[in-house]
Tab-separated table of C-alpha atoms in Angstrom:
chain	number	residue	atom	x	y	z
A	1	MET	CA	-142.457	189.549	-10.197
A	2	SER	CA	-139.222	187.997	-8.902
A	3	THR	CA	-137.714	184.960	-10.557
A	4	ILE	CA	-138.321	181.668	-8.781
A	5	ILE	CA	-135.052	180.021	-7.610
A	6	ALA	CA	-134.302	176.538	-6.249
A	7	PRO	CA	-135.239	175.896	-2.617
A	8	ARG	CA	-132.489	176.340	-0.012
A	9	GLY	CA	-130.367	173.249	0.366
A	10	THR	CA	-130.979	172.045	-3.249
A	11	ARG	CA	-128.957	172.701	-6.356
A	12	ASP	CA	-128.929	171.931	-10.063
A	13	ILE	CA	-126.240	169.583	-11.420
A	14	LEU	CA	-125.359	171.413	-14.621
A	15	PRO	CA	-123.752	169.909	-17.734
A	16	CYS	CA	-120.296	171.227	-16.666
A	17	GLU	CA	-120.559	168.872	-13.668
A	18	SER	CA	-123.071	166.217	-14.582
A	19	TYR	CA	-120.555	164.167	-16.571
A	20	LYS	CA	-118.572	163.678	-13.304
A	21	TRP	CA	-121.676	162.293	-11.583
A	22	SER	CA	-122.287	159.919	-14.558
A	23	TYR	CA	-118.666	158.774	-14.386
A	24	VAL	CA	-118.935	157.902	-10.663
A	25	ILE	CA	-122.327	156.161	-11.081
A	26	ASN	CA	-121.147	154.172	-14.101
A	27	THR	CA	-118.039	153.125	-12.242
A	28	ALA	CA	-120.182	152.063	-9.308
A	29	ALA	CA	-122.429	150.099	-11.603
A	30	GLU	CA	-119.475	148.213	-13.069
A	31	THR	CA	-117.942	147.499	-9.683
A	32	MET	CA	-121.310	146.323	-8.263
A	33	ASN	CA	-121.783	144.004	-11.188
A	34	ASP	CA	-118.300	142.537	-10.721
A	35	PHE	CA	-119.192	141.755	-7.119
A	36	GLY	CA	-122.560	140.191	-8.070
A	37	PHE	CA	-124.738	143.003	-6.695
A	38	ASN	CA	-128.048	143.632	-8.509
A	39	GLU	CA	-129.580	147.069	-8.988
A	40	ILE	CA	-132.854	147.896	-7.235
A	41	PHE	CA	-135.023	151.052	-7.503
A	42	ILE	CA	-137.020	151.964	-4.451
A	43	PRO	CA	-139.550	154.776	-3.928
A	44	LEU	CA	-138.532	158.283	-3.001
A	45	PHE	CA	-140.986	158.258	-0.129
A	46	GLU	CA	-142.158	155.647	2.339
A	47	HIS	CA	-144.577	155.436	5.308
A	48	THR	CA	-143.088	157.498	8.111
A	49	GLU	CA	-143.313	154.533	10.435
A	50	LEU	CA	-140.633	152.693	8.460
A	51	PHE	CA	-137.993	155.294	9.371
A	52	ALA	CA	-139.302	155.992	12.871
A	53	ARG	CA	-139.130	152.272	13.810
A	54	GLY	CA	-136.222	151.291	11.580
A	55	VAL	CA	-133.735	154.245	11.772
A	56	GLY	CA	-134.685	154.909	15.367
A	57	GLU	CA	-136.814	157.500	17.118
A	58	THR	CA	-133.840	158.866	19.066
A	59	SER	CA	-131.705	159.431	15.999
A	60	ASP	CA	-131.049	162.981	14.750
A	61	ILE	CA	-132.632	161.963	11.423
A	62	VAL	CA	-136.009	161.040	12.857
A	63	GLU	CA	-136.065	163.707	15.581
A	64	LYS	CA	-134.931	166.734	13.532
A	65	GLU	CA	-134.275	166.075	9.863
A	66	MET	CA	-137.079	164.205	8.090
A	67	TYR	CA	-139.304	165.771	5.451
A	68	THR	CA	-142.706	164.396	6.649
A	69	PHE	CA	-146.214	165.299	5.364
A	70	THR	CA	-149.713	164.002	5.490
A	71	ASP	CA	-151.050	162.846	2.114
A	72	ARG	CA	-154.609	163.239	0.908
A	73	GLY	CA	-155.497	159.926	2.429
A	74	GLY	CA	-154.457	161.046	5.857
A	75	ARG	CA	-151.288	158.868	5.867
A	76	SER	CA	-148.000	160.138	7.272
A	77	ILE	CA	-145.426	160.035	4.463
A	78	THR	CA	-141.689	160.792	4.580
A	79	LEU	CA	-139.221	161.547	1.808
A	80	ARG	CA	-136.485	158.942	2.287
A	81	PRO	CA	-133.615	160.242	4.424
A	82	GLU	CA	-131.543	157.084	3.669
A	83	ALA	CA	-131.917	153.957	1.542
A	84	THR	CA	-131.289	150.975	3.822
A	85	ALA	CA	-134.677	150.923	5.457
A	86	GLY	CA	-136.412	151.085	2.058
A	87	VAL	CA	-134.238	148.274	0.618
A	88	MET	CA	-135.018	146.152	3.648
A	89	ARG	CA	-138.781	146.908	3.322
A	90	SER	CA	-138.647	145.867	-0.325
A	91	ALA	CA	-136.751	142.634	0.412
A	92	LEU	CA	-139.374	141.685	3.012
A	93	GLU	CA	-142.340	142.693	0.897
A	94	ASN	CA	-141.105	140.888	-2.165
A	95	ASN	CA	-139.650	137.809	-0.409
A	96	LEU	CA	-136.185	138.350	-1.947
A	97	CYS	CA	-134.631	136.218	0.784
A	98	ALA	CA	-137.248	133.504	1.083
A	99	GLN	CA	-136.295	129.970	1.934
A	100	GLY	CA	-132.859	130.795	3.177
A	101	ASN	CA	-131.744	132.799	0.110
A	102	PHE	CA	-129.687	135.924	0.319
A	103	ALA	CA	-129.793	139.114	-1.762
A	104	LYS	CA	-126.958	141.463	-2.780
A	105	LEU	CA	-128.533	144.788	-3.874
A	106	TRP	CA	-127.379	148.283	-4.765
A	107	SER	CA	-129.082	151.511	-5.679
A	108	TYR	CA	-128.415	155.231	-6.153
A	109	GLY	CA	-130.575	158.343	-6.088
A	110	PRO	CA	-131.677	161.354	-4.035
A	111	MET	CA	-132.221	161.405	-0.299
A	112	PHE	CA	-133.744	164.183	1.807
A	113	ARG	CA	-132.781	165.632	5.158
A	114	TYR	CA	-133.658	168.981	6.680
A	115	GLU	CA	-130.324	170.215	8.008
A	116	ARG	CA	-128.116	173.244	7.671
A	117	PRO	CA	-126.704	173.383	4.104
A	118	GLN	CA	-122.899	173.513	3.853
A	119	LYS	CA	-120.145	172.434	1.470
A	120	GLY	CA	-120.909	168.939	0.275
A	121	ARG	CA	-124.106	168.708	2.330
A	122	TYR	CA	-127.483	169.518	0.907
A	123	ARG	CA	-131.123	168.931	1.836
A	124	GLN	CA	-131.575	166.944	-1.302
A	125	PHE	CA	-128.424	164.913	-1.667
A	126	TYR	CA	-127.433	161.761	-3.582
A	127	GLN	CA	-126.132	158.463	-2.341
A	128	ILE	CA	-124.851	155.166	-3.729
A	129	ASP	CA	-125.980	152.360	-1.490
A	130	ALA	CA	-125.070	148.673	-1.272
A	131	GLU	CA	-126.732	146.074	0.917
A	132	CYS	CA	-126.111	142.342	1.558
A	133	LEU	CA	-129.194	140.722	3.122
A	134	GLY	CA	-129.633	137.245	4.629
A	135	ILE	CA	-126.129	136.381	5.760
A	136	GLN	CA	-125.295	136.298	9.437
A	137	GLY	CA	-121.553	135.736	9.319
A	138	ALA	CA	-118.667	138.176	9.034
A	139	GLU	CA	-117.980	137.051	5.446
A	140	ALA	CA	-120.731	139.448	4.271
A	141	ASP	CA	-119.187	142.325	6.259
A	142	ILE	CA	-115.782	141.551	4.642
A	143	GLU	CA	-117.347	141.553	1.159
A	144	ILE	CA	-119.139	144.847	1.767
A	145	ILE	CA	-115.882	146.529	2.910
A	146	ASP	CA	-113.940	144.960	0.057
A	147	LEU	CA	-116.588	146.255	-2.359
A	148	SER	CA	-116.312	149.795	-0.987
A	149	ILE	CA	-112.529	149.838	-1.149
A	150	GLU	CA	-112.523	148.483	-4.714
A	151	LEU	CA	-115.044	151.166	-5.812
A	152	PHE	CA	-112.851	153.993	-4.415
A	153	LYS	CA	-109.687	152.459	-5.915
A	154	ARG	CA	-111.368	152.438	-9.329
A	155	LEU	CA	-112.414	156.088	-8.783
A	156	GLY	CA	-108.743	156.872	-8.132
A	157	LEU	CA	-109.050	157.957	-4.465
A	158	LYS	CA	-105.783	157.934	-2.554
A	159	ASN	CA	-104.610	156.690	0.824
A	160	LEU	CA	-107.715	154.710	1.624
A	161	GLU	CA	-108.121	153.667	5.228
A	162	ILE	CA	-110.619	151.380	6.937
A	163	VAL	CA	-111.878	152.424	10.358
A	164	LEU	CA	-113.706	149.735	12.380
A	165	ASN	CA	-115.665	149.301	15.572
A	166	SER	CA	-118.153	146.899	17.101
A	167	VAL	CA	-121.285	148.346	18.633
A	168	GLY	CA	-122.481	145.064	20.086
A	169	CYS	CA	-125.963	143.629	19.929
A	170	GLU	CA	-129.206	143.646	21.891
A	171	LYS	CA	-127.698	141.038	24.300
A	172	CYS	CA	-124.498	142.827	25.297
A	173	ARG	CA	-125.196	146.470	24.545
A	174	PRO	CA	-127.369	147.057	27.706
A	175	VAL	CA	-124.243	146.227	29.800
A	176	TYR	CA	-122.150	148.696	27.882
A	177	ARG	CA	-124.910	151.261	27.969
A	178	GLU	CA	-124.962	151.197	31.735
A	179	LYS	CA	-121.203	151.730	31.914
A	180	LEU	CA	-121.512	154.721	29.581
A	181	VAL	CA	-124.353	156.256	31.565
A	182	ASN	CA	-122.345	155.897	34.825
A	183	TYR	CA	-119.333	157.427	33.216
A	184	PHE	CA	-121.050	160.377	31.471
A	185	LYS	CA	-123.083	161.244	34.533
A	186	GLN	CA	-119.807	162.142	36.210
A	187	HIS	CA	-119.254	164.735	33.443
A	188	GLU	CA	-122.882	166.084	33.037
A	189	SER	CA	-121.814	169.683	33.648
A	190	GLU	CA	-119.324	169.474	30.777
A	191	LEU	CA	-121.563	167.909	28.126
A	192	CYS	CA	-123.382	169.915	25.426
A	193	GLU	CA	-127.106	170.235	25.531
A	194	THR	CA	-127.564	167.636	22.752
A	195	CYS	CA	-125.440	165.083	24.597
A	196	LEU	CA	-127.310	165.787	27.832
A	197	ASN	CA	-130.524	164.851	26.045
A	198	ARG	CA	-128.857	161.687	24.775
A	199	LEU	CA	-127.565	160.600	28.155
A	200	ASP	CA	-130.663	158.642	29.238
A	201	ARG	CA	-132.153	157.976	25.820
A	202	ASN	CA	-129.198	156.911	23.685
A	203	PRO	CA	-125.771	157.349	25.397
A	204	LEU	CA	-123.894	155.654	22.549
A	205	ARG	CA	-124.616	158.697	20.418
A	206	ILE	CA	-122.581	160.836	22.795
A	207	LEU	CA	-119.478	159.062	21.424
A	208	ASP	CA	-120.358	160.450	18.038
A	209	CYS	CA	-120.559	164.088	19.135
A	210	LYS	CA	-118.292	166.349	17.007
A	211	LYS	CA	-117.964	169.092	19.606
A	212	GLU	CA	-114.423	169.345	20.977
A	213	GLN	CA	-115.315	169.276	24.679
A	214	CYS	CA	-117.585	166.245	24.362
A	215	GLY	CA	-114.973	164.525	22.228
A	216	LYS	CA	-112.343	164.854	24.926
A	217	ILE	CA	-114.745	163.382	27.470
A	218	SER	CA	-115.625	160.514	25.110
A	219	ASP	CA	-111.966	159.689	24.508
A	220	ASN	CA	-111.739	158.535	28.115
A	221	ALA	CA	-115.038	156.672	28.183
A	222	PRO	CA	-115.091	152.921	28.664
A	223	ASP	CA	-114.674	150.983	25.473
A	224	ILE	CA	-117.158	148.356	24.428
A	225	TYR	CA	-114.816	145.434	23.905
A	226	ASP	CA	-114.910	144.154	27.517
A	227	SER	CA	-118.710	144.215	27.397
A	228	LEU	CA	-119.159	142.269	24.159
A	229	CYS	CA	-120.927	138.911	24.288
A	230	ASP	CA	-119.084	135.884	22.890
A	231	GLU	CA	-121.054	136.095	19.591
A	232	CYS	CA	-120.084	139.729	19.003
A	233	LYS	CA	-116.484	139.103	20.047
A	234	ASP	CA	-116.262	136.177	17.535
A	235	HIS	CA	-117.901	138.215	14.827
A	236	PHE	CA	-115.466	141.138	15.305
A	237	LYS	CA	-112.423	138.748	15.344
A	238	ASN	CA	-113.652	136.980	12.160
A	239	LEU	CA	-114.085	140.353	10.465
A	240	ARG	CA	-110.590	141.492	11.373
A	241	ASP	CA	-109.079	138.123	10.367
A	242	GLY	CA	-110.862	138.213	7.018
A	243	LEU	CA	-109.729	141.736	6.181
A	244	GLU	CA	-106.160	140.743	7.031
A	245	ARG	CA	-106.444	137.726	4.742
A	246	LEU	CA	-107.290	140.082	1.917
A	247	GLY	CA	-104.256	142.257	2.711
A	248	PHE	CA	-106.261	145.139	4.217
A	249	THR	CA	-104.984	147.228	7.110
A	250	TYR	CA	-107.451	148.955	9.417
A	251	LYS	CA	-107.762	151.143	12.481
A	252	ILE	CA	-110.063	150.505	15.356
A	253	ASN	CA	-111.934	153.519	16.736
A	254	LYS	CA	-114.046	152.927	19.870
A	255	ARG	CA	-115.943	156.171	19.247
A	256	LEU	CA	-117.225	155.088	15.817
A	257	VAL	CA	-120.943	154.305	16.326
A	258	ARG	CA	-122.535	155.839	13.177
A	259	GLY	CA	-125.679	157.973	13.401
A	260	LEU	CA	-128.410	155.383	12.899
A	261	ASP	CA	-129.924	153.290	15.698
A	262	TYR	CA	-130.234	150.085	13.678
A	263	TYR	CA	-126.547	149.223	13.662
A	264	THR	CA	-125.434	146.037	15.463
A	265	LYS	CA	-121.960	144.537	15.655
A	266	THR	CA	-119.933	146.012	12.787
A	267	ALA	CA	-119.668	149.753	12.201
A	268	PHE	CA	-117.096	151.116	9.707
A	269	GLU	CA	-115.986	154.078	7.653
A	270	ILE	CA	-113.679	154.480	4.676
A	271	LEU	CA	-111.344	157.512	4.764
A	272	SER	CA	-109.397	158.981	1.920
A	273	GLY	CA	-106.794	161.718	1.696
A	274	ASP	CA	-103.494	162.847	3.043
A	275	LEU	CA	-102.584	161.821	6.583
A	276	GLY	CA	-104.082	164.248	9.030
A	277	ALA	CA	-106.582	165.576	6.544
A	278	GLN	CA	-108.627	162.519	5.579
A	279	ASN	CA	-112.229	162.690	4.558
A	280	ALA	CA	-114.822	160.061	5.289
A	281	VAL	CA	-116.082	158.988	1.890
A	282	CYS	CA	-118.436	156.225	3.030
A	283	GLY	CA	-119.881	154.595	6.087
A	284	GLY	CA	-121.768	151.508	6.886
A	285	GLY	CA	-122.208	148.458	9.135
A	286	ARG	CA	-124.406	145.568	10.193
A	287	TYR	CA	-128.127	145.861	11.039
A	288	ASP	CA	-129.393	142.433	12.161
A	289	ASN	CA	-132.527	143.771	13.860
A	290	LEU	CA	-133.789	146.163	11.193
A	291	ALA	CA	-136.105	143.595	9.632
A	292	GLU	CA	-137.948	142.992	12.890
A	293	ALA	CA	-138.223	146.763	13.456
A	294	ALA	CA	-139.844	147.038	10.056
A	295	GLY	CA	-142.375	144.310	11.004
A	296	GLY	CA	-140.758	141.379	9.336
A	297	SER	CA	-139.127	138.172	10.443
A	298	HIS	CA	-135.385	138.063	11.259
A	299	LEU	CA	-133.225	139.005	8.304
A	300	PRO	CA	-129.651	140.000	8.962
A	301	GLY	CA	-127.990	142.611	6.813
A	302	VAL	CA	-124.881	144.664	6.242
A	303	GLY	CA	-124.215	147.537	3.859
A	304	PHE	CA	-122.701	150.898	3.141
A	305	ALA	CA	-123.678	154.254	1.693
A	306	CYS	CA	-121.554	156.982	0.133
A	307	GLY	CA	-122.602	160.537	-0.688
A	308	LEU	CA	-121.987	161.492	-4.315
A	309	ASP	CA	-121.440	165.156	-3.439
A	310	ARG	CA	-118.772	164.247	-0.893
A	311	VAL	CA	-117.063	161.702	-3.114
A	312	ILE	CA	-116.869	164.081	-6.071
A	313	ILE	CA	-115.451	166.888	-3.913
A	314	VAL	CA	-112.747	164.593	-2.617
A	315	MET	CA	-111.963	163.381	-6.176
A	316	GLU	CA	-111.630	166.950	-7.330
A	317	GLU	CA	-109.359	167.863	-4.427
A	318	GLN	CA	-107.165	164.824	-5.272
A	319	GLY	CA	-107.099	165.528	-9.003
A	320	CYS	CA	-108.819	162.257	-9.920
A	321	ASN	CA	-109.847	161.523	-13.520
A	322	PHE	CA	-113.474	161.802	-14.439
A	323	GLY	CA	-113.034	160.436	-18.032
A	324	GLU	CA	-113.592	162.467	-21.147
A	325	ILE	CA	-116.005	165.328	-21.148
A	326	PRO	CA	-118.908	164.233	-23.335
A	327	ALA	CA	-118.808	165.664	-26.777
A	328	PRO	CA	-120.168	164.664	-30.231
A	329	LYS	CA	-117.662	162.776	-32.400
A	330	ILE	CA	-118.486	164.734	-35.509
A	331	TYR	CA	-119.994	168.116	-36.456
A	332	VAL	CA	-121.758	168.363	-39.800
A	333	VAL	CA	-121.085	171.819	-41.198
A	334	ALA	CA	-123.273	173.282	-43.986
A	335	ARG	CA	-121.137	175.293	-46.365
A	336	ASP	CA	-124.003	177.647	-47.176
A	337	ASP	CA	-127.718	178.045	-46.516
A	338	GLU	CA	-128.590	175.769	-49.511
A	339	ALA	CA	-126.667	172.931	-47.778
A	340	ARG	CA	-128.626	173.061	-44.524
A	341	ALA	CA	-131.154	170.453	-45.536
A	342	ASN	CA	-128.348	168.098	-46.579
A	343	SER	CA	-126.583	168.611	-43.205
A	344	GLN	CA	-129.715	167.536	-41.391
A	345	ILE	CA	-130.017	164.370	-43.563
A	346	ILE	CA	-126.345	163.486	-43.055
A	347	THR	CA	-126.549	164.038	-39.273
A	348	HIS	CA	-129.727	161.888	-39.098
A	349	LYS	CA	-127.966	159.000	-40.924
A	350	LEU	CA	-124.847	159.182	-38.798
A	351	ARG	CA	-126.908	158.987	-35.607
A	352	ALA	CA	-128.824	156.027	-37.032
A	353	ASN	CA	-125.457	154.323	-37.270
A	354	LYS	CA	-124.755	155.040	-33.543
A	355	ILE	CA	-122.271	157.842	-34.291
A	356	ALA	CA	-122.569	160.896	-32.030
A	357	ALA	CA	-123.186	163.690	-34.447
A	358	VAL	CA	-124.547	167.278	-34.373
A	359	ASN	CA	-125.298	169.966	-36.880
A	360	ASP	CA	-126.453	173.613	-36.669
A	361	ILE	CA	-130.160	174.035	-36.068
A	362	SER	CA	-130.118	177.746	-35.237
A	363	GLY	CA	-129.082	179.351	-38.568
A	364	ARG	CA	-125.493	180.196	-37.641
A	365	SER	CA	-122.938	181.329	-40.191
A	366	PHE	CA	-120.228	179.073	-41.566
A	367	LYS	CA	-117.679	180.730	-39.306
A	368	ALA	CA	-119.891	180.229	-36.236
A	369	GLN	CA	-120.418	176.557	-37.132
A	370	MET	CA	-116.682	176.041	-37.351
A	371	LYS	CA	-116.240	177.622	-33.920
A	372	ALA	CA	-118.944	175.302	-32.466
A	373	ALA	CA	-117.168	172.285	-33.926
A	374	ASN	CA	-114.075	172.864	-31.856
A	375	ASN	CA	-114.874	170.214	-29.300
A	376	CYS	CA	-115.538	167.487	-31.870
A	377	LYS	CA	-112.951	165.093	-33.293
A	378	TYR	CA	-114.128	165.364	-36.883
A	379	ILE	CA	-115.901	167.811	-39.144
A	380	CYS	CA	-118.028	166.794	-42.054
A	381	PHE	CA	-118.503	169.537	-44.689
A	382	VAL	CA	-121.537	169.233	-46.928
A	383	ASN	CA	-122.533	171.447	-49.812
A	384	ALA	CA	-125.754	171.996	-51.669
A	385	ALA	CA	-124.963	169.147	-54.083
A	386	GLY	CA	-124.633	166.745	-51.176
A	387	GLU	CA	-120.846	166.264	-51.608
A	388	LEU	CA	-118.980	165.423	-48.411
A	389	GLU	CA	-115.533	166.168	-47.011
A	390	LEU	CA	-114.233	164.641	-43.771
A	391	LYS	CA	-111.706	166.552	-41.696
A	392	ASN	CA	-109.754	164.992	-38.817
A	393	ILE	CA	-109.282	167.915	-36.425
A	394	SER	CA	-106.281	166.357	-34.666
A	395	ASP	CA	-104.029	166.224	-37.746
A	396	GLY	CA	-105.908	168.537	-40.168
A	397	VAL	CA	-106.180	165.826	-42.890
A	398	GLN	CA	-109.261	166.401	-45.110
A	399	LYS	CA	-110.652	163.906	-47.668
A	400	ASN	CA	-113.525	163.693	-50.097
A	401	LEU	CA	-115.546	160.642	-48.997
A	402	SER	CA	-118.968	159.088	-49.417
A	403	LEU	CA	-121.276	158.798	-46.437
A	404	ASP	CA	-120.695	155.071	-46.246
A	405	GLU	CA	-116.916	155.657	-46.197
A	406	ILE	CA	-117.317	158.239	-43.418
A	407	ILE	CA	-119.414	155.855	-41.352
A	408	GLU	CA	-116.849	153.042	-41.813
A	409	CYS	CA	-114.024	155.426	-40.822
A	410	LEU	CA	-115.710	156.722	-37.728
A	411	LYS	CA	-116.795	153.293	-36.531
A	412	LYS	CA	-113.159	152.123	-36.661
């Protein structure tokens, strides 16, 4: 019988890596708290309709990538492919923005998309997500971008760059859509099959195509800025003015539309890395019509998501610090077999005083215990009589001390 392995597109985050993930998540939690964002936990699965209506039936996620199944009650259920729709559903269901209030929320956890696995991209992947709900003005967009930049600065990422675009709204986008259709129809024979399918259904997504030929065609496509309504023009100007007030530089990219249909007005990405080899470490934008698509009343929103796999890869490439590798502070070594019971008691008491301590529980020899203690800062030797010696590994100093004295020393 063959050994069962993890499904394709999934992986185990082993102890040699998991401390890096904890470092990024803890840094995110501190940053979110400093910006007044509150943590929310949402379900791993939702009713399929939430994503079909919210994310968009013409998006690649809904058309090709969702993990959908029918439960025992005959309901269509989907493992969440992204977090924004679930956060919005929760805000509507729990009246988080009732009576004109707004909510600043963040979460992290696994998402699920059925796509071809490759470096930094898995079928079960992990995202950090931040959403600001209930604010119509560009001030919320500015804060979301400021939050994302601050997070990546704290993580040590280099050469951060903001890339911006406006994708208009339901009032002005039909005008732009018509211009795009007329333009791309002149190049139908040159478009890839995917873009041909998008031409009548969602021509904005052609701008996002990563194939070289389609990209060249899109570079000469009409830009949206002449088609924007006054409200979208003002919003985009206020966003740019606000970023400049905070000292941020940015680049405008007319082809940046993001892959989800719910975006309105602002779309943005944060890039990091050396010039010419930058990686997108997060993306986001505004989604003022998502609440109505989910069956609620109007509730504007703006947010971003960053993939943990991608962020950690970029941090590794740039030599960023992930903090100390977790290790116990002290190893309690039994000098002989008769001292093993005492080593267990001493370890128990150290832990009760919130000191990270380990001892041997596998019957290893004195020499093997000493080898295992190499990654600790201190060694506590204990003999059968319960006498203790504390050794500081960094300087080799060794003293006879009582347990209370050891606790006091380590707490300092």
